Structure formats: structure tokens, C-alpha cells
Amino acid sequence: MNAIAVERGEHQPSVIEVDRPSPDPGEALLRTLRVGIDGTDHEVIDGNHGGFPTEDDYQILGHEAVAVVEDANGTGLREGSLVVPTVRRPIDTPNNHFERGEPDMAPEGTYVERGIVGAHGYMAEYVTSQPEYLVSVPDSFARHGFLVEPISNSEKAIEHAIAARSAFEWEPESALILGNGPLGLLTLAMMTVKGFDTTYCLGRRDRPDPTIDIIERLDGIYIDSRETPVASIPETYEAVDFLYEATGYAKHAFESIAALESNGVAALLGLPDDWTFEIDGGQLHRELVLHNKAVFGSVNSNQSQYEQARETLTAFPDWFVDALITDVYAPDDVGAAFETGNERIKTVIEFDTP
Ligand code: NDP
Ligand code: ZN
């Protein structure tokens, strides 16, 4: 069967021929429909993040997938039904974090991530998985169900934000999303579904731009960071209750503190490279303390957050999903599929249709 992989020593993905996997006892065989591409895939290809499965000289890419149960193999799954696989798997069992349903909180070194670190991903015609790492989705999710994975990362972030503010009556009204990439736009749409009154989304692009069109169609306010840096947002717009960072721009972690309203909370999701710069640590420290502000980091997600993401995706308007998925490629077009550009938002590789 065909798979899209990066080979050891290479820094570009290619189509390789590998054996079709046969499910071990307790595993089901899945036929892959669509797999989304995101920034993490590019990091894996560039060799900046993740790592190859130890036993192979190639890494099959892809962690955002929707697939059909081809052979339930005694797992109790319904053949022909659609599923979205989760990303993390334990290295050794038992693993307390996985047993508790909190794989996203497992420390590094205790898990592999399919398509990212130490395990093959889902960009292959067929993949196998144990049923506990699969989330059922309706038949209507064949085209866009892979979005459950990135949305689940944001479900986790908002859940942790609410938990961080749970000791008092927190009624957030405004949300600021930093970043107009796919993760930022999905989270902006999610904030609307979750009932935030005012939403802002920060980018650094000129109009016309497809992401700005989406922001405005979602009734969000586009902020250009070249005109209004994050720390100036309270002056120009308003201080916000909830801030979600999805730029990977390291200064935003610190500027976010100034952009928060009293009692506000900021979730950091971006993955910056090393960058040394000066900050006024005293001011940031004081700002956090005197205004009861919180900042936290968040990565990955758990099964219940995938399930929540399924509900959120169901609530998205059709036009939004259509506008977000800008490019669909066959596996043979692998070169074109991994190109990037401002006209592209979410690219997906289609292995099969239901
Ligand atoms: P993208 O790189 O596609 O999007 C980042 C966006 O931020 C781009 O649109 C970019 O604009 C914009 N941006 C970057 N710097 C600035 C700036 N200084 N001012 C304004 N806008 C800026 O990534 P994704 O949307 O896929 O993901 C966002 C981040 O989250 C990435 O760092 C990714 O690695 C990380 N991530 C984290 C996860 C987690 O669980 N923690 C899960 C998935 C992703 P432009 O395109 O114009 O350059
Ligand atoms: Zn991802």
C-alpha cells in the first residue's frame, strides 16, 4: 500500500510502498479517508520536532485523520463506521496517565505520538489501532472529521482555562486569538460556538486575505500586529478575559499578560524556536499578581476533549469548514500538498472516500 513518509536523512516527504498492516489481537484495521497537514508535520519533516520509530528508517507522517473501520477484528467496533484516532500511545503499560484517560498530561518519554514522535502516523491507505484510541464520528464527517484532532487541542485549552478560574465566579465575555493559521481560525470559530460576545483574531497580513475574510465572517475583529502589538490591544480595543496564543511567536507569551483583563487567563499553544530577548520581568510579575491573571501552556488532548471537539465541529457552519479546507490532494501529489502560501489554510490528503 502507499504511505507518505519522510525517510531518514531526507527533509521532504515522499510516497513509499509499505506492507498493509495486519491488526494484532485487540486492534482494528482502518481504511484512511483523509489526513490533514499542519505545522507539526512540517516540523517533523524538517527534523526540528519528533523522531523516527526506532525500528524503521522512515516515519509515516500524519496525526489528523478520519478513517473507516475496515476490519473490526473482534474489537466490537462497527465495520463501515467512521472514527478519528487519537495521537498518543503509552510506551509501557500500565501508564497511570493513560489509565486515567489523561494521556495529554503524561510526561515526555512515557509516550509516543503517531506521526510525530516514535510511531508511524496515519498518512497511509490502511492503519491499525486499538479501539480505546478511537473516537466515533458520524458518517457526515468523512470530509472534515480530521479537524476533530486540532479542535480537541483547543477544547483542552478552554477546559484548563475555566479550571484555572474555577475558584471564583468567572464570566468571560471577550476572547482574543493570536494567530490566523488553521489552529487560530478553528479556535475563533469555537469561541463563537461557546458564546463569547466579542472575539478578536490577530494576524500580520494585508487585505485581501482569505483568513481575514473568515475572521470577519465569524463576526471577529481582525487585529494586525504590525499596527497594534499585543500589549497595545487594551488601549486600542479592550483588555480581554480569555487569550489563546497560536502564533508560536515567543514574545506573545509575555505580551499576553498586558492584553488580559483583571482575572483573565491566557493559554499558550504555539511552539516557538529558541529566541533570546529582553523583557521587564518585574512588570510582568507585578501585573500577574495585582490583577489575578493566569498564563499556562497546553499541549495535546484527551478522549473527552475529542468528544467535545466532535460536538463543536458539528456546530460549525458549513461555509466555515468549506473556507478552511482550501486544498485537497491525492497522495501522489505529495510535493504540492506540502507547499505553503497565504492562499492556503488547511490542506488535506485524500486517500479514499467512504
Ligand atoms: P501556523 O504556523 O499555520 O499559524 C500561525 C499563524 O500565526 C500564521 O498565520 C502567522 O501568520 C501568525 N503569526 C505568527 N507570528 C505572528 C505575529 N508576530 N503577529 C501576528 N500573527 C503572527 O500554525 P497553526 O495554526 O497550525 O498552529 C499554531 C501554533 O500552534 C504553531 O506554533 C503550532 O506548532 C502550535 N500547535 C500547538 C498544538 C498544541 O497542542 N499545543 C497543537 C497544534 C499546533 P502568517 O501566516 O501571515 O505568517
Ligand atoms: Zn497537529
PDB file of C-alpha atoms and ligand atoms in Angstrom, residues 36-41 63-64 87 116 149-150 153 183 346, ligand 2:
ATOM      1  CA  GLY A  36      -4.885  16.963   7.465  1.00  0.00           C
ATOM      2  CA  ILE A  37      -1.483  18.608   7.280  1.00  0.00           C
ATOM      3  CA  ASP A  38      -0.384  21.071   9.943  1.00  0.00           C
ATOM      4  CA  GLY A  39       2.708  22.927  11.101  1.00  0.00           C
ATOM      5  CA  THR A  40       3.809  19.971  13.228  1.00  0.00           C
ATOM      6  CA  ASP A  41       4.135  17.831  10.078  1.00  0.00           C
ATOM      7  CA  HIS A  63      -1.790  12.795  13.020  1.00  0.00           C
ATOM      8  CA  GLU A  64      -5.091  14.428  11.972  1.00  0.00           C
ATOM      9  CA  VAL A  87      -2.347  10.713  18.745  1.00  0.00           C
ATOM     10  CA  ILE A 116       5.142  12.822  15.266  1.00  0.00           C
ATOM     11  CA  GLU A 149      -7.896  16.477  16.342  1.00  0.00           C
ATOM     12  CA  PRO A 150      -6.817  20.150  16.208  1.00  0.00           C
ATOM     13  CA  ASN A 153      -6.359  20.755  21.445  1.00  0.00           C
ATOM     14  CA  LEU A 183      -5.482  26.445  14.741  1.00  0.00           C
ATOM     15  CA  LYS A 346      -5.861  23.757   5.614  1.00  0.00           C
TER      16      LYS A 346
HETATM   17 ZN    ZN B   2      -1.340  18.945  14.938  1.00  0.00          ZN
END
